[in-house]
Amino acid sequence: MYMSPFTFLMCVICIASLGYGANVMAFEPTSTSPSKLPPWSQVEDTDPDPDPGETTQAVFTLNYPRIQIPFEITLWVLLASFAKIGFHVYHKITVWVPESCLLISIGLIVGGIMHSLHEKPPAVLTSNVFFLYMLPPIVLDSGYFMPTRPFFENFGTVLWFAVVGTLWNSIGIGISLFAICQIEVFGVKDITLQENFLFASIISAVEPVAVLTVFEDISVHEQLYIVVFGECLFNDAVTVVLYNLFNHVAALEVVEAGDVFLDIGRFFVVGLGGTIFGALFGFVTAFTTRFTGKVREIEPLIIFLYSYLAYLIAELLDISSIMAIVICALTMKYYVEENVSQRSCTTIRHVIKMVGSVSETLIFFFLGVVTITTEHEWNWGYILFALLFALLWRGLGILVLTQIINPFRTIPFNFKDQFGLAYGGLRGAVSFALAFTLPDSIGRKNLFITGTIVVIIFTVFIQGITIRPLLKLMNVRKTNRNQETINDEIHKRLMEHTVAGIEDLCGQWSHYYWKDKFMKFNNRILRKILIHDNHPESSIVALYKKLELQNAMEVLDQMSGDISAAPSLISLQYVSSTSRPVLLFSEVFETV
Amino acid sequence: MYMSPFTFLMCVICIASLGYGANVMAFEPTSTSPSKLPPWSQVEDTDPDPDPGETTQAVFTLNYPRIQIPFEITLWVLLASFAKIGFHVYHKITVWVPESCLLISIGLIVGGIMHSLHEKPPAVLTSNVFFLYMLPPIVLDSGYFMPTRPFFENFGTVLWFAVVGTLWNSIGIGISLFAICQIEVFGVKDITLQENFLFASIISAVEPVAVLTVFEDISVHEQLYIVVFGECLFNDAVTVVLYNLFNHVAALEVVEAGDVFLDIGRFFVVGLGGTIFGALFGFVTAFTTRFTGKVREIEPLIIFLYSYLAYLIAELLDISSIMAIVICALTMKYYVEENVSQRSCTTIRHVIKMVGSVSETLIFFFLGVVTITTEHEWNWGYILFALLFALLWRGLGILVLTQIINPFRTIPFNFKDQFGLAYGGLRGAVSFALAFTLPDSIGRKNLFITGTIVVIIFTVFIQGITIRPLLKLMNVRKTNRNQETINDEIHKRLMEHTVAGIEDLCGQWSHYYWKDKFMKFNNRILRKILIHDNHPESSIVALYKKLELQNAMEVLDQMSGDISAAPSLISLQYVSSTSRPVLLFSEVFETV
């Protein structure tokens, strides 16, 4: 693999700057945590005096512990940004090797350096940091940019795969591994059934980040994309509940039936609680943005604060925080983007993307670092069988579950789709964090951590690198929607109204009917409460606005120096050719 | 003052939510800080068991300490945002009472409630938090949106007021207060000359936030605006050095001449060091954004990270961090905005404004809270004289200093301007933070804190509220530049080139000559290194782009439903009427 001089330079700078941070850390141990003493008085104390007889004040002084925390966080984030920039300077690398692999590799290198210097990994890598600071931006990003229409159209399938699929995987892997444990020769007879289930629930969590990038790049069919997307988002609720259940059960001597029922109840509380909570916060956010017309500068902040609050309170109440923030983002998006100014809207989208992307980068990077610096326990048999079962049960699960769901789908999954779904089940950050969260009471904690890391690295590297060529080779159904056009939007809405009408006549109510009902409720009540200037605006007009702004920005970005080459005529053409008929069409719809 | 129901509602929600946070805090003491234990194992430990016989797992569990830190920060920021929204729902309030006054008032109320509940103020209110987290966004905001042209045109005056003015105030107030201390009846004979100087240096720091809002609102003359703006930014370097000096000297028995010389040297190191450092970081930032073409989503992050890094490292090296971040922002802005995409540019500006505005809100709010909850020492004589001298020396200083600087200025300050300068010298957040940073070795620390708070509240409330009507009454020179136009830009550049040419002929070199030299250096070398697509782009074209985008966004924001009412024709008019002649003019300039 050719590494550009720039990439190399960036890496050197990063590692050097990191080494600097680490060295200073080593010289001044972190136990001198930032105290509340005034900075200057501290300086005078710690500063070695060049000439104590004359003066006690030096021209240059250093007080590292005071700035340590923000400084090191800034350096790590900067490092992550450098890595991202470095990879993309030559786009060739990231086409074939997913970014996550590259990041884990750099993490491995940095971890190796830290290990050889006997540095401890940054203390920030705790599960609290992961769940409270790094996961929310990623999930918010996913939730906010979730394609709403396909998501609701495939809602049933998504839930089916997320809930039943994860249960299937956990139970299947757990039982199979327990069977392996009974074989004397592997030397893991002390791992109980409960502990096996616990480990199985950890390695069942499928991760969206890595797969979705690939799916987006090769633009697979929308149906496939949204099912993987939704499954990854919602199987968290299942995984975390299962993890809690097995974690709790692993500590018990005898498992009683009451526990199982309580946990089924708990599952619904966690999932539905998160959903209701998220929707509530979404509406409150939308309502708040009604009043921000005079303070445009803080509009984006409102969105971030409420989403984060939804996540935190859900964490506090132990309901699914991921569901809460996803549903919150999904609910608010539509109303918020009409209330806030164009600039705020751009900022909201950009910042969500930015923070999500950095969090993601940091997680994969840290995964690499921790892989080197953590204590491992290696057991060939157990780990290889865990990997095998993880792949096997995933494949089997997809095969069986698609057979069951296919009759209910308008567009059934064919064999190629099934392969894509099964092969796209990479494990990632959530598994990693859950493994680190294991209580010390589990005897084989280190084995489980090692096993999880092996499964993650195998799936991310082997499946992650090969999925692109394989899907290309198999010629998996591509998306038929290259670019949004107003024409597209008009015909889609026309069809939907027609189908809803026909269904009404037949007396058969599918989601078109419910969508129609919701749209009426939305237009009559919700919009009046939540939106400041409640002019009726159809999705067609919204799309027109979006395209128009996109166009204006592109024209301005491209044009350099020679303005005459970039006439604003394009906008004019839009107005004359598309907007008039659009309005006619939308008027027709309003009367349908 | 009429309080809208909405404002009231918002306040109630805020106070209630805050009370909730505080109460939960009270139940579970903060000593149980977020530990590294897995969250679920913690839950099981602390959760009171409803029925220990059957199961140890409840459906709902609470683990507040785990989310306490991010949760409370989010709540405080949300509270600040609510306050801002509340004030602006009825614009009438903020027209007459500056936002800072309203915020301090709300802070006083919240502080009162906390005091009556015997709550301690949030532990986050340390000088470290202020200097490391709250000040940087505010200063970055100021630096990034500093009007570059008037700033450089008034550079001498700004430095004159910032350096000599602050010295004048500190020494004047210090000596006068020392004289007051000699009067037996006030009972403050134990305050030494050094301590008086220390206190004087604290209350000399003039604060930009409060004044600039007023100046912007009544759109005073650019000259006046930029001098206050610049003075406030740069007197920090002076104040902090003076504070360090006096803080150090206050601990000494005998003051030696060597110390004084060392401190003069230190002053230059701090100021120039900050400037050079900032410029260096600015160029590095610009250079980095050359390579972000493929990773547009993290472009804004690069800007924030580098600026913050400049600030932190400057803090570490004990050079002026405010200078570093201001100069960094000033240097990078021009290049960065050409390198990044239009969307990133909008995001950068919006986020800087947003974070700055929230930090500012929080500071004034906390000032109110801490005023109630801190321990005070009241001494009528000392505090009132401190206030009197603070006002007196500021007025006297402006009178004398303008007399000296006026002969060197093209547009001298008239009496009204002088009044505006003197009366606009509000004290604010920096004084407040410095007072709290005082070491405990100062016997009268509480008196100094009380005195500082009195001076701040007096200036913010009395001067802050009256400055708008007074300036309006006096009819202070207004700005003559309502809106940027391309015509304006063309003529300004034409004039500048002409003046530079004439000066060259006369052999007299003013800043026009240097600006011309710099522009040549910039075009030949800097732009080639720092800008990705280095097409020569004159400031006129940049302005055209800016206006065009502004226009596109406004059109899209206003238009609702009825697209036909908002033709994109406007953009077309711009192109046909202005861009062609612009290009001709700029070609002429290039050949001058």
Short mmCIF file of N, CA, C and O in Angstrom, two decimals, chain A residues 35 38 40 56-59 61 66 70 74 82 85 88 128 132-133 244 248 262-263 266 294-297 301 306 308 315-316 318 342 344 347 350 354 358 437 544-545 548-550 556-557 559-560 563-564 568 571, chain B residues 35 38-40 56-59 61 66 70 74 82 88 128 132-133 244 248 262-263 266 294-297 301 306 308 315-316 318 342-344 347 350 354 358 437 535 544-545 548-549 556-557 559 563 568 571 580:
data_model
loop_
_atom_site.label_atom_id
_atom_site.label_comp_id
_atom_site.label_asym_id
_atom_site.label_seq_id
_atom_site.Cartn_x
_atom_site.Cartn_y
_atom_site.Cartn_z
N SER A 35 -5.72 21.37 40.22
CA SER A 35 -6.27 21.76 41.51
C SER A 35 -6.94 23.10 41.39
O SER A 35 -6.94 23.73 40.35
N PRO A 38 -4.82 28.99 42.56
CA PRO A 38 -4.64 29.94 41.46
C PRO A 38 -3.43 29.53 40.64
O PRO A 38 -2.42 29.09 41.20
N TRP A 40 -1.13 31.05 39.11
CA TRP A 40 0.17 31.70 39.25
C TRP A 40 0.87 31.29 40.53
O TRP A 40 2.06 31.14 40.57
N THR A 56 12.39 35.47 42.65
CA THR A 56 11.74 34.16 42.59
C THR A 56 10.79 34.07 41.41
O THR A 56 9.94 33.21 41.34
N GLN A 57 10.91 35.01 40.48
CA GLN A 57 9.98 35.02 39.37
C GLN A 57 10.73 34.84 38.06
O GLN A 57 11.57 35.66 37.71
N ALA A 58 10.43 33.78 37.33
CA ALA A 58 11.09 33.56 36.05
C ALA A 58 10.25 34.13 34.93
O ALA A 58 9.06 34.35 35.06
N VAL A 59 10.90 34.36 33.78
CA VAL A 59 10.18 34.91 32.65
C VAL A 59 9.31 33.82 32.02
O VAL A 59 8.19 34.06 31.61
N THR A 61 7.48 30.11 32.62
CA THR A 61 7.10 29.12 33.61
C THR A 61 6.19 28.09 32.97
O THR A 61 5.52 28.36 31.99
N ARG A 66 -2.33 21.88 35.11
CA ARG A 66 -3.48 22.76 35.06
C ARG A 66 -4.24 22.61 33.74
O ARG A 66 -5.46 22.56 33.72
N PRO A 70 -7.96 19.46 29.22
CA PRO A 70 -8.39 19.97 27.90
C PRO A 70 -7.32 19.82 26.84
O PRO A 70 -7.63 19.55 25.68
N THR A 74 -7.88 17.81 23.41
CA THR A 74 -7.70 18.51 22.14
C THR A 74 -6.71 17.77 21.26
O THR A 74 -6.93 17.62 20.06
N PHE A 82 -6.38 14.61 12.00
CA PHE A 82 -5.23 14.44 11.11
C PHE A 82 -5.32 13.11 10.38
O PHE A 82 -5.07 13.04 9.18
N ILE A 85 -7.82 13.38 7.67
CA ILE A 85 -7.32 14.18 6.56
C ILE A 85 -6.30 13.37 5.78
O ILE A 85 -6.33 13.29 4.55
N HIS A 88 -7.58 10.79 3.43
CA HIS A 88 -8.34 11.25 2.27
C HIS A 88 -7.53 12.09 1.31
O HIS A 88 -8.04 12.47 0.26
N ASN A 128 -17.67 4.64 30.93
CA ASN A 128 -18.46 5.85 31.14
C ASN A 128 -18.22 6.86 30.05
O ASN A 128 -19.14 7.46 29.52
N LEU A 132 -21.20 7.93 27.76
CA LEU A 132 -21.74 9.27 28.02
C LEU A 132 -21.27 10.31 27.02
O LEU A 132 -21.94 11.31 26.81
N TYR A 133 -20.09 10.13 26.43
CA TYR A 133 -19.57 11.18 25.58
C TYR A 133 -19.35 10.78 24.12
O TYR A 133 -19.52 11.59 23.23
N ASN A 244 -27.48 -6.94 30.52
CA ASN A 244 -27.86 -6.73 31.92
C ASN A 244 -28.41 -8.01 32.52
O ASN A 244 -28.05 -8.38 33.64
N HIS A 248 -26.52 -10.08 35.38
CA HIS A 248 -27.19 -10.26 36.65
C HIS A 248 -27.31 -11.75 36.97
O HIS A 248 -27.02 -12.20 38.08
N LEU A 262 -39.57 -10.94 34.71
CA LEU A 262 -39.21 -9.57 35.03
C LEU A 262 -38.39 -8.97 33.90
O LEU A 262 -38.53 -7.81 33.53
N ASP A 263 -37.53 -9.80 33.32
CA ASP A 263 -36.66 -9.27 32.28
C ASP A 263 -37.39 -9.06 30.96
O ASP A 263 -37.03 -8.18 30.20
N ARG A 266 -38.96 -5.89 31.59
CA ARG A 266 -37.90 -4.90 31.53
C ARG A 266 -37.57 -4.54 30.09
O ARG A 266 -37.31 -3.39 29.76
N LYS A 294 -35.47 35.37 17.50
CA LYS A 294 -34.65 36.56 17.77
C LYS A 294 -33.25 36.20 18.22
O LYS A 294 -32.40 37.07 18.32
N VAL A 295 -33.03 34.95 18.56
CA VAL A 295 -31.69 34.55 19.03
C VAL A 295 -31.18 33.41 18.16
O VAL A 295 -30.90 32.32 18.63
N ARG A 296 -31.09 33.70 16.87
CA ARG A 296 -30.68 32.69 15.89
C ARG A 296 -29.37 32.02 16.26
O ARG A 296 -29.15 30.86 15.93
N GLU A 297 -28.47 32.77 16.95
CA GLU A 297 -27.14 32.21 17.17
C GLU A 297 -27.15 31.00 18.09
O GLU A 297 -26.24 30.20 18.05
N LEU A 301 -27.59 25.09 19.32
CA LEU A 301 -27.30 24.63 20.68
C LEU A 301 -28.52 23.96 21.30
O LEU A 301 -28.40 22.93 21.96
N TYR A 306 -30.96 19.47 23.98
CA TYR A 306 -32.12 18.62 24.23
C TYR A 306 -31.83 17.17 23.88
O TYR A 306 -32.21 16.25 24.61
N TYR A 308 -29.02 15.63 23.86
CA TYR A 308 -28.11 15.07 24.84
C TYR A 308 -28.82 14.83 26.17
O TYR A 308 -28.59 13.82 26.84
N GLU A 315 -30.36 7.40 30.18
CA GLU A 315 -29.31 6.64 30.86
C GLU A 315 -29.60 6.58 32.36
O GLU A 315 -29.45 5.54 33.00
N LEU A 316 -30.02 7.72 32.90
CA LEU A 316 -30.30 7.80 34.34
C LEU A 316 -31.43 6.85 34.71
O LEU A 316 -31.36 6.14 35.71
N ASP A 318 -32.26 4.32 33.13
CA ASP A 318 -31.91 2.98 32.68
C ASP A 318 -32.85 2.46 31.59
O ASP A 318 -33.05 1.27 31.45
N GLN A 342 -31.94 29.26 7.83
CA GLN A 342 -31.15 28.44 6.90
C GLN A 342 -29.74 28.20 7.45
O GLN A 342 -29.23 27.10 7.40
N SER A 344 -28.68 28.32 10.59
CA SER A 344 -28.72 27.42 11.74
C SER A 344 -28.87 25.99 11.28
O SER A 344 -28.23 25.08 11.82
N THR A 347 -25.68 24.72 10.08
CA THR A 347 -24.79 24.49 11.22
C THR A 347 -25.18 23.22 11.96
O THR A 347 -24.31 22.41 12.31
N HIS A 350 -24.12 20.24 9.92
CA HIS A 350 -22.67 20.12 9.83
C HIS A 350 -22.07 19.69 11.16
O HIS A 350 -21.18 18.84 11.21
N MET A 354 -20.07 16.39 12.02
CA MET A 354 -18.68 16.58 12.43
C MET A 354 -18.40 15.84 13.74
O MET A 354 -17.44 15.06 13.83
N VAL A 358 -16.08 12.52 14.31
CA VAL A 358 -14.88 12.51 15.16
C VAL A 358 -14.99 11.45 16.25
O VAL A 358 -14.02 10.73 16.54
N THR A 437 -16.89 -3.23 30.15
CA THR A 437 -17.77 -2.93 31.26
C THR A 437 -17.99 -4.15 32.15
O THR A 437 -18.61 -4.05 33.20
N TYR A 544 -37.65 21.73 -2.96
CA TYR A 544 -37.23 22.78 -3.89
C TYR A 544 -36.26 23.74 -3.22
O TYR A 544 -35.21 24.07 -3.76
N LYS A 545 -36.62 24.14 -2.00
CA LYS A 545 -35.76 25.05 -1.25
C LYS A 545 -34.38 24.45 -1.06
O LYS A 545 -33.35 25.11 -1.23
N GLU A 548 -32.41 24.39 -4.20
CA GLU A 548 -32.05 25.76 -4.59
C GLU A 548 -30.83 26.22 -3.79
O GLU A 548 -29.88 26.78 -4.34
N LEU A 549 -30.86 25.98 -2.47
CA LEU A 549 -29.75 26.43 -1.64
C LEU A 549 -28.49 25.66 -1.98
O LEU A 549 -27.40 26.24 -2.09
N GLN A 550 -28.66 24.36 -2.15
CA GLN A 550 -27.52 23.52 -2.52
C GLN A 550 -26.87 24.07 -3.78
O GLN A 550 -25.65 24.20 -3.86
N LEU A 556 -21.35 29.10 -5.80
CA LEU A 556 -20.43 30.00 -5.14
C LEU A 556 -19.10 29.32 -4.83
O LEU A 556 -18.05 29.94 -4.84
N ASP A 557 -19.17 28.01 -4.50
CA ASP A 557 -17.94 27.30 -4.19
C ASP A 557 -17.08 27.11 -5.42
O ASP A 557 -15.85 27.20 -5.36
N MET A 559 -17.18 28.86 -8.31
CA MET A 559 -16.77 30.07 -9.02
C MET A 559 -15.60 30.71 -8.31
O MET A 559 -15.61 30.87 -7.11
N SER A 560 -14.57 30.99 -9.06
CA SER A 560 -13.39 31.57 -8.42
C SER A 560 -12.82 32.59 -9.37
O SER A 560 -12.34 32.27 -10.44
N ILE A 563 -16.40 35.57 -12.27
CA ILE A 563 -17.82 35.45 -11.93
C ILE A 563 -18.66 35.23 -13.17
O ILE A 563 -19.65 34.51 -13.15
N SER A 564 -18.24 35.84 -14.26
CA SER A 564 -19.07 35.79 -15.46
C SER A 564 -19.29 34.35 -15.93
O SER A 564 -20.27 34.04 -16.59
N SER A 568 -25.98 33.17 -12.29
CA SER A 568 -27.00 32.65 -11.39
C SER A 568 -28.24 32.22 -12.15
O SER A 568 -29.28 31.99 -11.57
N SER A 571 -30.54 29.20 -11.06
CA SER A 571 -31.66 29.33 -10.15
C SER A 571 -32.91 29.73 -10.92
O SER A 571 -34.02 29.29 -10.62
N SER B 35 -17.22 6.99 38.98
CA SER B 35 -16.07 6.11 39.13
C SER B 35 -15.91 5.27 37.87
O SER B 35 -16.68 5.38 36.92
N PRO B 38 -18.22 -0.40 36.32
CA PRO B 38 -19.25 -0.50 35.28
C PRO B 38 -20.56 0.05 35.81
O PRO B 38 -20.89 -0.15 36.98
N PRO B 39 -21.29 0.75 34.95
CA PRO B 39 -22.51 1.43 35.40
C PRO B 39 -23.52 0.48 36.00
O PRO B 39 -24.19 0.82 36.96
N TRP B 40 -23.60 -0.73 35.43
CA TRP B 40 -24.68 -1.59 35.91
C TRP B 40 -24.35 -2.19 37.26
O TRP B 40 -25.22 -2.38 38.09
N THR B 56 -33.13 -9.31 42.74
CA THR B 56 -32.37 -8.11 43.08
C THR B 56 -32.35 -7.13 41.92
O THR B 56 -31.55 -6.21 41.88
N GLN B 57 -33.22 -7.34 40.96
CA GLN B 57 -33.18 -6.47 39.80
C GLN B 57 -34.51 -5.74 39.66
O GLN B 57 -35.56 -6.36 39.49
N ALA B 58 -34.49 -4.42 39.73
CA ALA B 58 -35.72 -3.65 39.61
C ALA B 58 -35.89 -3.22 38.16
O ALA B 58 -34.95 -3.22 37.37
N VAL B 59 -37.13 -2.87 37.79
CA VAL B 59 -37.38 -2.43 36.42
C VAL B 59 -36.82 -1.02 36.23
O VAL B 59 -36.27 -0.70 35.19
N THR B 61 -34.18 1.87 37.69
CA THR B 61 -33.07 2.11 38.62
C THR B 61 -32.53 3.51 38.38
O THR B 61 -32.64 4.04 37.28
N ARG B 66 -23.35 8.92 38.16
CA ARG B 66 -22.71 8.56 36.90
C ARG B 66 -22.89 9.64 35.85
O ARG B 66 -21.96 9.95 35.10
N PRO B 70 -21.96 15.63 33.10
CA PRO B 70 -22.53 16.13 31.85
C PRO B 70 -23.96 16.64 32.02
O PRO B 70 -24.34 17.61 31.38
N THR B 74 -25.09 20.37 31.04
CA THR B 74 -26.15 20.55 30.05
C THR B 74 -27.27 21.41 30.61
O THR B 74 -27.76 22.32 29.94
N PHE B 82 -32.29 29.29 27.73
CA PHE B 82 -33.66 29.70 28.04
C PHE B 82 -33.70 31.17 28.40
O PHE B 82 -34.58 31.90 27.96
N HIS B 88 -35.55 37.66 24.73
CA HIS B 88 -35.75 38.17 23.38
C HIS B 88 -37.15 37.91 22.85
O HIS B 88 -37.46 38.34 21.76
N ASN B 128 -10.02 28.20 37.21
CA ASN B 128 -9.56 27.34 36.13
C ASN B 128 -10.63 27.14 35.08
O ASN B 128 -10.37 27.22 33.89
N LEU B 132 -9.94 28.39 31.44
CA LEU B 132 -9.69 27.34 30.45
C LEU B 132 -10.88 27.03 29.57
O LEU B 132 -10.72 26.55 28.46
N TYR B 133 -12.11 27.26 30.07
CA TYR B 133 -13.26 26.83 29.27
C TYR B 133 -14.19 27.96 28.87
O TYR B 133 -14.79 27.92 27.81
N ASN B 244 -0.02 39.62 38.09
CA ASN B 244 1.05 38.71 38.49
C ASN B 244 2.12 39.45 39.27
O ASN B 244 2.59 38.98 40.31
N HIS B 248 2.83 38.90 43.16
CA HIS B 248 4.15 38.43 43.56
C HIS B 248 4.76 39.40 44.56
O HIS B 248 5.30 39.01 45.60
N LEU B 262 12.70 42.96 35.64
CA LEU B 262 12.30 41.64 35.18
C LEU B 262 10.86 41.67 34.70
O LEU B 262 10.49 41.03 33.71
N ASP B 263 10.03 42.43 35.41
CA ASP B 263 8.62 42.45 35.05
C ASP B 263 8.37 43.25 33.79
O ASP B 263 7.43 42.95 33.05
N ARG B 266 9.21 40.82 31.27
CA ARG B 266 8.13 39.85 31.26
C ARG B 266 6.93 40.35 30.47
O ARG B 266 6.28 39.60 29.76
N LYS B 294 -11.37 16.84 0.97
CA LYS B 294 -12.12 15.59 0.89
C LYS B 294 -12.86 15.27 2.18
O LYS B 294 -13.67 14.34 2.22
N VAL B 295 -12.55 15.96 3.25
CA VAL B 295 -13.21 15.68 4.53
C VAL B 295 -13.85 16.96 5.05
O VAL B 295 -13.54 17.43 6.14
N ARG B 296 -14.77 17.48 4.23
CA ARG B 296 -15.42 18.74 4.55
C ARG B 296 -16.06 18.74 5.93
O ARG B 296 -16.18 19.77 6.57
N GLU B 297 -16.51 17.56 6.37
CA GLU B 297 -17.27 17.55 7.61
C GLU B 297 -16.45 17.92 8.84
O GLU B 297 -17.00 18.37 9.83
N LEU B 301 -14.00 21.78 12.79
CA LEU B 301 -13.31 21.27 13.96
C LEU B 301 -11.84 21.69 13.98
O LEU B 301 -11.30 22.04 15.04
N TYR B 306 -7.35 24.08 16.68
CA TYR B 306 -6.10 24.84 16.64
C TYR B 306 -6.19 26.11 17.49
O TYR B 306 -5.25 26.45 18.19
N TYR B 308 -8.02 26.62 20.07
CA TYR B 308 -8.02 26.26 21.48
C TYR B 308 -6.63 25.81 21.91
O TYR B 308 -6.16 26.12 23.00
N GLU B 315 -1.33 29.46 27.61
CA GLU B 315 -1.55 29.39 29.06
C GLU B 315 -0.43 28.60 29.73
O GLU B 315 0.06 28.98 30.79
N LEU B 316 -0.04 27.51 29.07
CA LEU B 316 1.01 26.66 29.62
C LEU B 316 2.32 27.43 29.72
O LEU B 316 3.02 27.35 30.73
N ASP B 318 2.60 30.50 29.92
CA ASP B 318 2.38 31.72 30.69
C ASP B 318 2.57 32.98 29.84
O ASP B 318 2.93 34.03 30.37
N GLN B 342 -18.42 26.49 1.54
CA GLN B 342 -19.38 27.49 1.99
C GLN B 342 -20.10 27.02 3.26
O GLN B 342 -20.28 27.77 4.21
N ARG B 343 -20.49 25.75 3.28
CA ARG B 343 -21.21 25.20 4.43
C ARG B 343 -20.33 25.22 5.68
O ARG B 343 -20.77 25.60 6.76
N SER B 344 -19.07 24.81 5.50
CA SER B 344 -18.16 24.83 6.65
C SER B 344 -18.00 26.24 7.16
O SER B 344 -17.96 26.47 8.37
N THR B 347 -20.86 27.18 9.18
CA THR B 347 -20.82 26.47 10.45
C THR B 347 -19.79 27.08 11.38
O THR B 347 -20.06 27.29 12.56
N HIS B 350 -21.12 30.34 12.72
CA HIS B 350 -22.27 30.14 13.60
C HIS B 350 -21.85 29.53 14.93
O HIS B 350 -22.31 29.95 16.00
N MET B 354 -22.11 31.09 18.56
CA MET B 354 -22.98 30.37 19.49
C MET B 354 -22.26 30.08 20.81
O MET B 354 -22.76 30.41 21.88
N VAL B 358 -22.94 31.75 24.49
CA VAL B 358 -23.36 30.97 25.65
C VAL B 358 -22.39 31.16 26.81
O VAL B 358 -22.80 31.31 27.96
N THR B 437 -9.28 34.53 41.94
CA THR B 437 -8.00 33.84 41.85
C THR B 437 -7.02 34.30 42.93
O THR B 437 -5.94 33.75 43.07
N HIS B 535 -6.54 30.65 -6.96
CA HIS B 535 -6.91 31.59 -8.01
C HIS B 535 -6.85 32.97 -7.39
O HIS B 535 -7.32 33.17 -6.28
N TYR B 544 -18.61 39.91 -3.25
CA TYR B 544 -19.73 39.57 -4.14
C TYR B 544 -20.30 38.21 -3.77
O TYR B 544 -21.51 38.04 -3.63
N LYS B 545 -19.40 37.24 -3.57
CA LYS B 545 -19.83 35.89 -3.18
C LYS B 545 -20.65 35.94 -1.91
O LYS B 545 -21.69 35.32 -1.79
N GLU B 548 -23.99 37.42 -2.40
CA GLU B 548 -24.82 36.52 -3.21
C GLU B 548 -25.40 35.40 -2.34
O GLU B 548 -26.59 35.11 -2.40
N LEU B 549 -24.54 34.83 -1.50
CA LEU B 549 -25.01 33.73 -0.66
C LEU B 549 -26.02 34.23 0.36
O LEU B 549 -27.06 33.61 0.60
N LEU B 556 -34.56 32.24 0.50
CA LEU B 556 -35.09 30.93 0.86
C LEU B 556 -35.77 30.96 2.22
O LEU B 556 -36.73 30.26 2.46
N ASP B 557 -35.22 31.80 3.13
CA ASP B 557 -35.84 31.89 4.46
C ASP B 557 -37.21 32.55 4.39
O ASP B 557 -38.13 32.15 5.10
N MET B 559 -39.20 32.96 1.72
CA MET B 559 -40.20 32.35 0.85
C MET B 559 -40.84 31.17 1.57
O MET B 559 -40.18 30.32 2.14
N ILE B 563 -43.60 29.98 -3.99
CA ILE B 563 -42.28 30.18 -4.57
C ILE B 563 -42.29 31.27 -5.63
O ILE B 563 -41.34 32.04 -5.76
N SER B 568 -35.60 34.02 -8.23
CA SER B 568 -34.16 34.06 -8.05
C SER B 568 -33.53 35.11 -8.95
O SER B 568 -32.33 35.17 -9.10
N SER B 571 -30.41 37.37 -7.94
CA SER B 571 -29.02 36.98 -8.17
C SER B 571 -28.59 37.40 -9.57
O SER B 571 -27.46 37.85 -9.79
N ARG B 580 -19.58 42.52 -13.90
CA ARG B 580 -18.75 42.88 -15.04
C ARG B 580 -17.87 44.09 -14.75
O ARG B 580 -16.67 44.01 -14.83
#
